[in-house]
Coordinates of N, CA, C and O in Angstrom, one line a residue:
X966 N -37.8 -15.3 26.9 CA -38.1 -14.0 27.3 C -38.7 -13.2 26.1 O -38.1 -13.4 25.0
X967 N -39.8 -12.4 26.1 CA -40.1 -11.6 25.5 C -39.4 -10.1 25.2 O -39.3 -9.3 26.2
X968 N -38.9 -9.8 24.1 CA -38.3 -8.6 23.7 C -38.8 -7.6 22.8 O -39.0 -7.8 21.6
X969 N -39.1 -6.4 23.4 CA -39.0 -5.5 21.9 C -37.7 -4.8 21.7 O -37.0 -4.3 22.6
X970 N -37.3 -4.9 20.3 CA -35.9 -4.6 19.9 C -36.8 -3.2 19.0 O -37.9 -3.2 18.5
X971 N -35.7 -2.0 19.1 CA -36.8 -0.7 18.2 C -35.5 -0.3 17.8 O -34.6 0.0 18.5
X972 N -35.7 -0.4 16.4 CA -34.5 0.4 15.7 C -35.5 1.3 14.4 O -36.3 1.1 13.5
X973 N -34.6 2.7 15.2 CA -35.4 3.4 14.2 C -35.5 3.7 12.5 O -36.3 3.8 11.5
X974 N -34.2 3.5 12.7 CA -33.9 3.3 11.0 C -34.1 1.5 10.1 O -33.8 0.3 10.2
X975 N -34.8 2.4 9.5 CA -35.1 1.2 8.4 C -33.8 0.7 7.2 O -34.1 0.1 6.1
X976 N -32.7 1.1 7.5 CA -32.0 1.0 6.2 C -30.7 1.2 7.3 O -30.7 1.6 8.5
X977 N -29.7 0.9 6.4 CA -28.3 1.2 6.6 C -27.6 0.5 7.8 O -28.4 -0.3 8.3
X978 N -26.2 0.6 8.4 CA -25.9 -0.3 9.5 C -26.9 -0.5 10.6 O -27.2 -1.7 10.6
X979 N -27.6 0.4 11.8 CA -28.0 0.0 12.6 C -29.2 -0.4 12.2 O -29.9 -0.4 13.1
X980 N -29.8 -0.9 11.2 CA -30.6 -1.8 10.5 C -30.2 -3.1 10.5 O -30.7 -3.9 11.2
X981 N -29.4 -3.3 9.8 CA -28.3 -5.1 9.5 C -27.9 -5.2 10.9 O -28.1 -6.4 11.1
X982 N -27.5 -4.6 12.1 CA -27.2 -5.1 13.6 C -28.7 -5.5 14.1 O -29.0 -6.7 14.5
X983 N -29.9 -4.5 14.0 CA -30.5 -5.2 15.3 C -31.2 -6.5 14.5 O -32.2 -7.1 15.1
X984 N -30.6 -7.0 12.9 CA -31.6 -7.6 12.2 C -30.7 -8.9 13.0 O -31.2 -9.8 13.6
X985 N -29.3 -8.7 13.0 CA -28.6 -9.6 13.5 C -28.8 -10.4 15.0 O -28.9 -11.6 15.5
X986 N -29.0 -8.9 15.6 CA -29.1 -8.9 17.3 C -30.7 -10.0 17.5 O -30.9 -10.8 18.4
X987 N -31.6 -9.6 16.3 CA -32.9 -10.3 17.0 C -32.7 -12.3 16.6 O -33.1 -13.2 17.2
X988 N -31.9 -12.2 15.5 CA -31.7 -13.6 15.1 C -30.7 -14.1 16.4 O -31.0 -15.0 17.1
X989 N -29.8 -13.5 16.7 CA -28.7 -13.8 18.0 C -29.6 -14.2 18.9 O -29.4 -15.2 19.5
X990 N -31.0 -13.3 19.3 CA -31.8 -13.2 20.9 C -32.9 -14.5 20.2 O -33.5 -15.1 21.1
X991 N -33.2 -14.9 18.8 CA -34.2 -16.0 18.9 C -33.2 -17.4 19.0 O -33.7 -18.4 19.4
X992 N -32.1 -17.4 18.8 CA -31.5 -18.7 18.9 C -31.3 -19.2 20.2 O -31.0 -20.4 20.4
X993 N -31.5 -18.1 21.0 CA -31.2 -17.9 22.7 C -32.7 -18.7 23.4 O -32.9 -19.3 24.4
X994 N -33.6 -18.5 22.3 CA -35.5 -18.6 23.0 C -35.6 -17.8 23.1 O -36.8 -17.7 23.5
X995 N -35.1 -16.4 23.1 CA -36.1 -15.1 23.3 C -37.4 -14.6 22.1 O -37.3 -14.6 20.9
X996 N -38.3 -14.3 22.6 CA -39.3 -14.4 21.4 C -39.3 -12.7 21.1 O -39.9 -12.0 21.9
X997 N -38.6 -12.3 20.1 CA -38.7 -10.9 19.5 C -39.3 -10.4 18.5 O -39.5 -11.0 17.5
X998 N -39.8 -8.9 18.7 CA -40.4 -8.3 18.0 C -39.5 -7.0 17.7 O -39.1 -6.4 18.7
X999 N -39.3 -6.5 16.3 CA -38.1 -5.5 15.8 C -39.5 -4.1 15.4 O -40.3 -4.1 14.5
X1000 N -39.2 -3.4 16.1 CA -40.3 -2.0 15.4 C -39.6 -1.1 14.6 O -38.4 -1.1 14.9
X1001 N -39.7 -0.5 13.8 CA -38.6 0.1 13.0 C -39.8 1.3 12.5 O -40.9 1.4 12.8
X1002 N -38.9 2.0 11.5 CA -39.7 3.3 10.5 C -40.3 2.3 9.6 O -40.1 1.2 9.1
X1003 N -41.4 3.5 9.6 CA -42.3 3.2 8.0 C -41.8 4.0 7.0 O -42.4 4.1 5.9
X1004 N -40.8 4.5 7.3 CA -40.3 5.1 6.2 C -38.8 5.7 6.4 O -38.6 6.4 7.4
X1005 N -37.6 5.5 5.3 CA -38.3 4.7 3.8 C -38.4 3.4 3.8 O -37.9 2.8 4.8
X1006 N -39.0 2.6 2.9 CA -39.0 0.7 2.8 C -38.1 0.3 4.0 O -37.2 1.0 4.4
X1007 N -38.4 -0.6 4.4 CA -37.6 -1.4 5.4 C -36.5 -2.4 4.2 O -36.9 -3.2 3.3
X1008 N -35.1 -1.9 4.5 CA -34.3 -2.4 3.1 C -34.1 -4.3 3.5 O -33.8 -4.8 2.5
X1009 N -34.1 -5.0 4.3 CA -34.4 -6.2 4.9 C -35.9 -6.9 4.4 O -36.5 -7.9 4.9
X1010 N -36.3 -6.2 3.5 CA -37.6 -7.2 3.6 C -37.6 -8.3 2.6 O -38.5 -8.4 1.8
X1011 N -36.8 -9.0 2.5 CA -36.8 -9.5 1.6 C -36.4 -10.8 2.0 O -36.7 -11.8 1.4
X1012 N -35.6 -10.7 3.4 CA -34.8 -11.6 3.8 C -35.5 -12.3 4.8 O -36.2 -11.6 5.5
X1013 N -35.5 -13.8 5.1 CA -35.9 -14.6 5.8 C -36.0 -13.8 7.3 O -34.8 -13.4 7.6
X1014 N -36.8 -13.6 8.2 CA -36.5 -13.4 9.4 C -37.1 -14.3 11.0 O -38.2 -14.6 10.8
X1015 N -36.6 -14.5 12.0 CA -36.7 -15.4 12.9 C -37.8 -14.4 14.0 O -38.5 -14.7 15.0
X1016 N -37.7 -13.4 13.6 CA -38.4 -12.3 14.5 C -39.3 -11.8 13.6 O -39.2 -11.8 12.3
X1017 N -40.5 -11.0 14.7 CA -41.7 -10.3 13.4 C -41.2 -9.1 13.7 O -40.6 -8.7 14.8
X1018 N -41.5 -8.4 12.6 CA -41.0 -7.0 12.4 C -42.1 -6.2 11.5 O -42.7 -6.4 10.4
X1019 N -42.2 -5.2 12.5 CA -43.6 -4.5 12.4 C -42.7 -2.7 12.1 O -42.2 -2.0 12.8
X1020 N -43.0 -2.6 10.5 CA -42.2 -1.0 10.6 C -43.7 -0.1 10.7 O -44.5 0.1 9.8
X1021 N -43.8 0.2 11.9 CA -45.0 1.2 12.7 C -44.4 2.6 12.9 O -45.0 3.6 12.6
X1022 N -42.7 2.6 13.6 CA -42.6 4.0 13.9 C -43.2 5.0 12.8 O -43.2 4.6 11.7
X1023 N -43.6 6.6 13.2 CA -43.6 7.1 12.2 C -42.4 7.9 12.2 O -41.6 7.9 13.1
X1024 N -42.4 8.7 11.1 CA -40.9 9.6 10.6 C -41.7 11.4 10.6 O -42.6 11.8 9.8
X1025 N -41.2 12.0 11.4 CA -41.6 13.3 11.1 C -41.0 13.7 10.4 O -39.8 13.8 10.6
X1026 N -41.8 14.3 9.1 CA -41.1 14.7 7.7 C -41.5 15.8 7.2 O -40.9 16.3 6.3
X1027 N -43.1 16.5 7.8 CA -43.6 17.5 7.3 C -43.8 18.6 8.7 O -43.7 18.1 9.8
X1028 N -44.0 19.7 8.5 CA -44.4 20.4 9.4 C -45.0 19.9 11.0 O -44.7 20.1 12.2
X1029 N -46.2 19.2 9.9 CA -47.7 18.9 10.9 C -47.4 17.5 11.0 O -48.2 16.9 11.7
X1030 N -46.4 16.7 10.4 CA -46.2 15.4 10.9 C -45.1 15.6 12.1 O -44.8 14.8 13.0
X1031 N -44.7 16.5 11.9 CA -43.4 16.4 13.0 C -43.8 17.3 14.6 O -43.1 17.8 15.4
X1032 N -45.3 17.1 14.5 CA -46.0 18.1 15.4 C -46.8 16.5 16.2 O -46.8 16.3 17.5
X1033 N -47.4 15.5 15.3 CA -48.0 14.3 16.0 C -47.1 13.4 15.7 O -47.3 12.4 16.5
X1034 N -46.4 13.3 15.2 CA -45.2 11.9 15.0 C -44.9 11.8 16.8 O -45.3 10.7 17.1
X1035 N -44.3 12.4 17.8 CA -44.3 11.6 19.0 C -45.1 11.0 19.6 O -44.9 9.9 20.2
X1036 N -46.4 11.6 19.7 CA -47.7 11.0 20.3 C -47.7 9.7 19.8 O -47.9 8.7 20.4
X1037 N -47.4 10.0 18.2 CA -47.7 8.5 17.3 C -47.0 7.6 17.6 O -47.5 6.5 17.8
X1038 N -45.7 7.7 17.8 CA -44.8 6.6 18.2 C -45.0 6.6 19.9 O -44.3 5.8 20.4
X1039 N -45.5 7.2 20.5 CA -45.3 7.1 22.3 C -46.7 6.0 22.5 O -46.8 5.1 23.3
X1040 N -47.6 6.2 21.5 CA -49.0 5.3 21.4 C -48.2 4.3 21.3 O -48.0 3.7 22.4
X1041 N -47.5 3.7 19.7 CA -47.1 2.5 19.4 C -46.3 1.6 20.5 O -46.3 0.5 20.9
X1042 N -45.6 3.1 20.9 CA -44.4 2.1 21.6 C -45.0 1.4 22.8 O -44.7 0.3 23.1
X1043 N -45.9 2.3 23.7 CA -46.5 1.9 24.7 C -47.6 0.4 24.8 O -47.7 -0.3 25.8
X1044 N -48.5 0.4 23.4 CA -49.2 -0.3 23.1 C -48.2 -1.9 22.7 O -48.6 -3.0 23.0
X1045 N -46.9 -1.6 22.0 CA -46.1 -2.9 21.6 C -45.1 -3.3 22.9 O -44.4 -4.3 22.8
X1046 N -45.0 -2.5 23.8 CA -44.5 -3.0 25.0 C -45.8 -3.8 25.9 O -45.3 -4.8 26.4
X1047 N -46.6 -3.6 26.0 CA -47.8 -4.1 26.9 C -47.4 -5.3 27.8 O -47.4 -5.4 29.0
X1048 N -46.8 -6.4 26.5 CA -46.7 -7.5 27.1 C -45.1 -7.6 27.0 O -44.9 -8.7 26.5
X1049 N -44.1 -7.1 27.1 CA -42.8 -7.2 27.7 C -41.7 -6.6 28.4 O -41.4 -5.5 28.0
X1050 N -40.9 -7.4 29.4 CA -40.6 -6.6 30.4 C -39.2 -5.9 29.7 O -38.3 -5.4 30.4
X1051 N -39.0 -5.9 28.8 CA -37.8 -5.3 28.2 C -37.9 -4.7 26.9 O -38.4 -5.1 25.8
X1052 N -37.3 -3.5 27.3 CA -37.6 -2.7 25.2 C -36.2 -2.5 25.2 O -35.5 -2.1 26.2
X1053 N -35.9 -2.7 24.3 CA -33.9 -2.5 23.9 C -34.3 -1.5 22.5 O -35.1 -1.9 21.7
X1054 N -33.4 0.0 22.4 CA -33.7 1.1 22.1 C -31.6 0.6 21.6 O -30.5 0.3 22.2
X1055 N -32.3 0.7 20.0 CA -30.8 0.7 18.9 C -30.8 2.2 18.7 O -29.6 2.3 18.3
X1056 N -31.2 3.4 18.6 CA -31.2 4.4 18.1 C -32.0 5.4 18.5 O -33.2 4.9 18.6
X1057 N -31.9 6.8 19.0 CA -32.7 7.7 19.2 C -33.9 7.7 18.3 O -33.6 7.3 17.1
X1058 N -35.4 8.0 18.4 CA -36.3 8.5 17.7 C -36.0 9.8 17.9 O -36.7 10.2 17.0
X1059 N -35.6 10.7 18.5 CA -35.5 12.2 18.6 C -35.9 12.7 20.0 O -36.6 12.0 20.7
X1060 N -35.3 14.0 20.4 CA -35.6 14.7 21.4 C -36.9 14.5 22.2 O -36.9 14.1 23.3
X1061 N -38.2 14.8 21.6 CA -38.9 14.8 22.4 C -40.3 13.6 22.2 O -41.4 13.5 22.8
X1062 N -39.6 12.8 21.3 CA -40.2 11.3 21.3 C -39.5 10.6 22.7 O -40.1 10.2 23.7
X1063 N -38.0 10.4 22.6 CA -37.6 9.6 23.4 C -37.9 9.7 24.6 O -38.3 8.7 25.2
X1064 N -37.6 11.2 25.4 CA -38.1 11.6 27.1 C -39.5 11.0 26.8 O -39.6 10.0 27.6
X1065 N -40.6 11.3 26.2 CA -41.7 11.0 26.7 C -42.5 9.5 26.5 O -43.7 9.1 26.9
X1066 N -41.7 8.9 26.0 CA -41.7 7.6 25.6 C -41.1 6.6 27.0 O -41.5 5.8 27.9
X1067 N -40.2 6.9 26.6 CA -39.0 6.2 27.8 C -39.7 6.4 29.2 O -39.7 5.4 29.9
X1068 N -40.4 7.6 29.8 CA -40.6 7.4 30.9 C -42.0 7.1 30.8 O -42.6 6.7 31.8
X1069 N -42.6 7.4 29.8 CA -44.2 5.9 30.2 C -43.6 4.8 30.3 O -43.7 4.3 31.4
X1070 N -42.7 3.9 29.2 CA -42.4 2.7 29.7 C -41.7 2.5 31.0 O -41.9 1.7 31.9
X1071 N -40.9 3.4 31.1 CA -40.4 3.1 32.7 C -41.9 3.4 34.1 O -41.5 3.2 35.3
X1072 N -43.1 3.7 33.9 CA -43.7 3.8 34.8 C -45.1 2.5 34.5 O -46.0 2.2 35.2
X1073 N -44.8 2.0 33.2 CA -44.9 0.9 33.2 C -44.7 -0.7 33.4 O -45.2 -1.8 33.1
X1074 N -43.3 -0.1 34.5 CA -42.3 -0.9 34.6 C -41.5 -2.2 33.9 O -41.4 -3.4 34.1
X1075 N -40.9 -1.1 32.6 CA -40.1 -1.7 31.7 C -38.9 -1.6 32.6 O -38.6 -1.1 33.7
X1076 N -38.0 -2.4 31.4 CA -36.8 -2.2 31.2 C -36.4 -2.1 30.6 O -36.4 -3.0 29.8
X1077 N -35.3 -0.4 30.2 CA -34.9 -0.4 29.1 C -33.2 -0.6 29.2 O -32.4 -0.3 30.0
X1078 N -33.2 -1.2 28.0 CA -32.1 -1.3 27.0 C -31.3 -0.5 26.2 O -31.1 -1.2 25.2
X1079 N -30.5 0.8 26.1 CA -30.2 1.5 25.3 C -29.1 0.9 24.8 O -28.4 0.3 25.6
X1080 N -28.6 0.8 23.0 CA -27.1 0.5 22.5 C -26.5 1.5 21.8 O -26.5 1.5 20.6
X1081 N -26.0 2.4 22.4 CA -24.8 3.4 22.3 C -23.5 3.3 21.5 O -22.2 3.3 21.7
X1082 N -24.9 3.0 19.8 CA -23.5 3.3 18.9 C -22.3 4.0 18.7 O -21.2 3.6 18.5
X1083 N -23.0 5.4 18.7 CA -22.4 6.4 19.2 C -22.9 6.9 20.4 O -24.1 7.2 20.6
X1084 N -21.6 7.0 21.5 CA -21.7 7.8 22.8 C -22.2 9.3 22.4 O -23.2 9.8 22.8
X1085 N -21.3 9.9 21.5 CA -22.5 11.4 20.8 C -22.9 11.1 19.8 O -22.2 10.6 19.0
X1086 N -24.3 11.4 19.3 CA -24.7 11.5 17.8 C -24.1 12.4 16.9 O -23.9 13.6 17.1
X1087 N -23.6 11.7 15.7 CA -23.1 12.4 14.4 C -24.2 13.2 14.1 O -24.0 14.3 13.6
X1088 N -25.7 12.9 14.4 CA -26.9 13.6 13.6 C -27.1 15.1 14.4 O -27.0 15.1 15.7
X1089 N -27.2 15.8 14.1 CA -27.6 17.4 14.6 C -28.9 17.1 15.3 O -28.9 17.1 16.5
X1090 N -30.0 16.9 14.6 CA -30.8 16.3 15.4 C -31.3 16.1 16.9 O -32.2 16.6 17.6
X1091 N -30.3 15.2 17.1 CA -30.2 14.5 18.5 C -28.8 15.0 19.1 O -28.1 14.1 19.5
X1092 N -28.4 15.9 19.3 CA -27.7 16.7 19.9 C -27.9 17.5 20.5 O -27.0 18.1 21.2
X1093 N -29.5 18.0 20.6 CA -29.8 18.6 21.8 C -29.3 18.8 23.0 O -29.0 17.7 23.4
X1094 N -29.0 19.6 23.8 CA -28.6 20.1 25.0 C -29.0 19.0 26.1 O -30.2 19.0 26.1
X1095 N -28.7 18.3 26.8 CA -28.9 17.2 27.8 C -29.7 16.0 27.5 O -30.2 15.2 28.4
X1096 N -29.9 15.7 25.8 CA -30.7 14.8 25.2 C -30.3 13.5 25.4 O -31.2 12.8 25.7
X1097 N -29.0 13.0 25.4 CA -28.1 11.9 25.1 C -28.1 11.7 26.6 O -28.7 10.7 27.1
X1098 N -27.3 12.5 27.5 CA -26.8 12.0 28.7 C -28.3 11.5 29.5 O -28.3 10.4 30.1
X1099 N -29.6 12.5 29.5 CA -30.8 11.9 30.2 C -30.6 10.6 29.8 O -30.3 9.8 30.7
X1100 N -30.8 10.2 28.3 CA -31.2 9.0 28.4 C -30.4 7.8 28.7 O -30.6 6.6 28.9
X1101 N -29.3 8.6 28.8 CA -28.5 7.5 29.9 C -28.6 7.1 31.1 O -28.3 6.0 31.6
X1102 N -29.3 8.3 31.7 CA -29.7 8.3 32.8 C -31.0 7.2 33.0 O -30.9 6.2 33.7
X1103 N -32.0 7.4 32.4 CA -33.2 6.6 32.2 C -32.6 5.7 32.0 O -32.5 5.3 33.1
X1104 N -32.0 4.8 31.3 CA -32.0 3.8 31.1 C -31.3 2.6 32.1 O -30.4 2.7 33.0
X1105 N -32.1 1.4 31.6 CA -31.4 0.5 32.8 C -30.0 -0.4 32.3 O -29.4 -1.2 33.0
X1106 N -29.9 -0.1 31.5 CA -28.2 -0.8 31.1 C -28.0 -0.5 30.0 O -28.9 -0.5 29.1
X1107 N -26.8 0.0 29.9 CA -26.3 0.6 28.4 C -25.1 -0.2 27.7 O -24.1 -0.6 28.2
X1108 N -25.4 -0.2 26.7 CA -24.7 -1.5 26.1 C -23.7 -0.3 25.0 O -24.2 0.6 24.4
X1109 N -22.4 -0.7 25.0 CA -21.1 0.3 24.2 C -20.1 -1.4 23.7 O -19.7 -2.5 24.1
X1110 N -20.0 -0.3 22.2 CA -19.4 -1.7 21.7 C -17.4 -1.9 21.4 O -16.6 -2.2 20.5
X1111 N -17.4 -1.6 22.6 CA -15.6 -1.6 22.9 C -15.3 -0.7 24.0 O -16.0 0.2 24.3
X1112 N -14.1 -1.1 24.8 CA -13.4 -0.1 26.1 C -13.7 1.3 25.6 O -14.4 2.2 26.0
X1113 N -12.7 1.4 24.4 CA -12.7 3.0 24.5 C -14.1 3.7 24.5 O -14.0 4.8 25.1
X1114 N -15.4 3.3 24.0 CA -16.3 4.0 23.9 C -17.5 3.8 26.0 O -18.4 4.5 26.5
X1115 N -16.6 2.6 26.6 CA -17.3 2.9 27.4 C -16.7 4.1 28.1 O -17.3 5.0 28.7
X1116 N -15.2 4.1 27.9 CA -14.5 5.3 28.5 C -15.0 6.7 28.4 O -15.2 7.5 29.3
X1117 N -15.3 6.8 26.8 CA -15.9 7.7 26.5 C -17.1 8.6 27.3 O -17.2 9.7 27.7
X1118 N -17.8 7.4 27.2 CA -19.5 7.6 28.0 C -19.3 7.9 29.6 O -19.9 8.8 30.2
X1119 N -18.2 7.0 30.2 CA -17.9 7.0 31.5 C -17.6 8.7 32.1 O -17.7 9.2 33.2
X1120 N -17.2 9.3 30.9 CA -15.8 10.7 31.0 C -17.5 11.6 31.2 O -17.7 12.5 32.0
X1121 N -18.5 11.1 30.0 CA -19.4 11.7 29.9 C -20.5 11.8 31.3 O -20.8 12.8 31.9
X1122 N -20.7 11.0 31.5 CA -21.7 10.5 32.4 C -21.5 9.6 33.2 O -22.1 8.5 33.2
X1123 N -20.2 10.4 34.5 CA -19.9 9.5 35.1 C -21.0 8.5 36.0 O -20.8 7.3 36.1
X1124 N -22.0 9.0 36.4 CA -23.5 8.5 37.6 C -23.6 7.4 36.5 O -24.2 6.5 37.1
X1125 N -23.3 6.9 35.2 CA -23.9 5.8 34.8 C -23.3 4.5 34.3 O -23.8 3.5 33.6
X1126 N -21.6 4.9 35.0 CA -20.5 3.7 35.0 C -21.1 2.0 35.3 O -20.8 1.1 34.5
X1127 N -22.1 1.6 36.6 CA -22.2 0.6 36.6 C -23.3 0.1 35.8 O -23.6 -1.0 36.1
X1128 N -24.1 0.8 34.6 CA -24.9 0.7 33.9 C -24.6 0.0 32.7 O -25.2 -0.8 32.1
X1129 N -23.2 0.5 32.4 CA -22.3 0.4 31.1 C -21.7 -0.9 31.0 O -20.9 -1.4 31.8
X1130 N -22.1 -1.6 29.7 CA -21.8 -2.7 29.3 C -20.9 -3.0 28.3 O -21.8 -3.3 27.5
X1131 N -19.6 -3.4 27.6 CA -19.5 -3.9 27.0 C -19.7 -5.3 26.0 O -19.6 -6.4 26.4
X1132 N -20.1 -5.0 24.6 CA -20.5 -6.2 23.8 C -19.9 -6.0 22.3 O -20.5 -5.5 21.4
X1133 N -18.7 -6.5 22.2 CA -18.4 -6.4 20.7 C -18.8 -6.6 20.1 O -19.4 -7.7 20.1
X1134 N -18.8 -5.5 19.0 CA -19.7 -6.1 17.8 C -19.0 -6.7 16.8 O -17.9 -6.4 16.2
X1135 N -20.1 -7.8 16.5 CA -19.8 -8.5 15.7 C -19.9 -8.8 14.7 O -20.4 -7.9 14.0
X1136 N -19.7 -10.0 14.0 CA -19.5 -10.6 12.7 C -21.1 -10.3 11.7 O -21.9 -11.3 11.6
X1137 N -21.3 -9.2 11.0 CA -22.6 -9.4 9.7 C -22.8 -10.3 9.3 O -24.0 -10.7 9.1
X1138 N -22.0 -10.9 9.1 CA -22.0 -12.2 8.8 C -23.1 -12.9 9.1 O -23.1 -14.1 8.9

């Protein structure tokens, strides 16, 4: 099966998971592609990988970049889904990248993937007012990495109990 895996961060844990998660889905035969930021450096480049990884997202960081950065990434993402039926989403790109992203590919007839590291974000950011639960909503299966956190999500958004997946996470290794 063909996958896009999009983790927005180029660095730090949810970087080292989805580097894991795409080696996990090629050993499987799934043929993946990891989209990530162009900034900063992708801290993995160094390391052998089983999947191509294209760091395309952009990062809104100036005024006037944080005015075209969603179009930019709603282009990318739409153009790097073309040819597959599944996008698995490691991390918010932000408020008003994600709604308008998410539902081109859903009228593209994707499927998405959300992994709900955190049921709420630590980042201010992505705490917007009904930001997190929509995209619960949108999404076609949500992946939580232990009971208590689906509990969590469940308490949150009950309409999206049979969505909710458990998958421990595992070994870095």
């Amino acid at each position: 099966m063909k996958r896009l895996l999009v983790c927005s961060l180029g660095h730090g844990g949810i970087c080292h998971y989805t580097y894991c998660l795409a080696d996990a889905l090629h050993l499987l035969g799934d043929n993946v592609t990891v989209l990530t930021q162009d900034y900063p450096a992708y801290e993995l480049s160094g390391i052998a990988h089983t999947h191509r990884l294209k760091p395309v997202l952009k990062v809104g960081i100036g005024r006037l970049s944080r005015l075209y950065t969603p179009f930019a990434n709603l282009q990318c993402l739409t153009l790097e889904a073309r040819d597959v039926p599944l996008v698995h989403f490691q991390w918010p790109l932000g408020p008003r990248t994600d709604h308008m992203t998410w539902r081109a590919l859903k009228r593209q007839g994707k499927r998405i993937v959300y992994t709900a590291h955190n049921v709420v974000p630590h980042e201010v950011g992505n705490k917007r007012e009904g930001h997190i639960p929509s995209l619960y909503a949108l999404a076609d299966a949500i992946i939580v990495h232990d009971e208590h956190l689906k509990r969590q999500l469940v308490t949150l958004c009950p309409e999206v109990e049979d969505k909710v997946h458990v998958n421990a996470l595992g070994n870095y290794n």
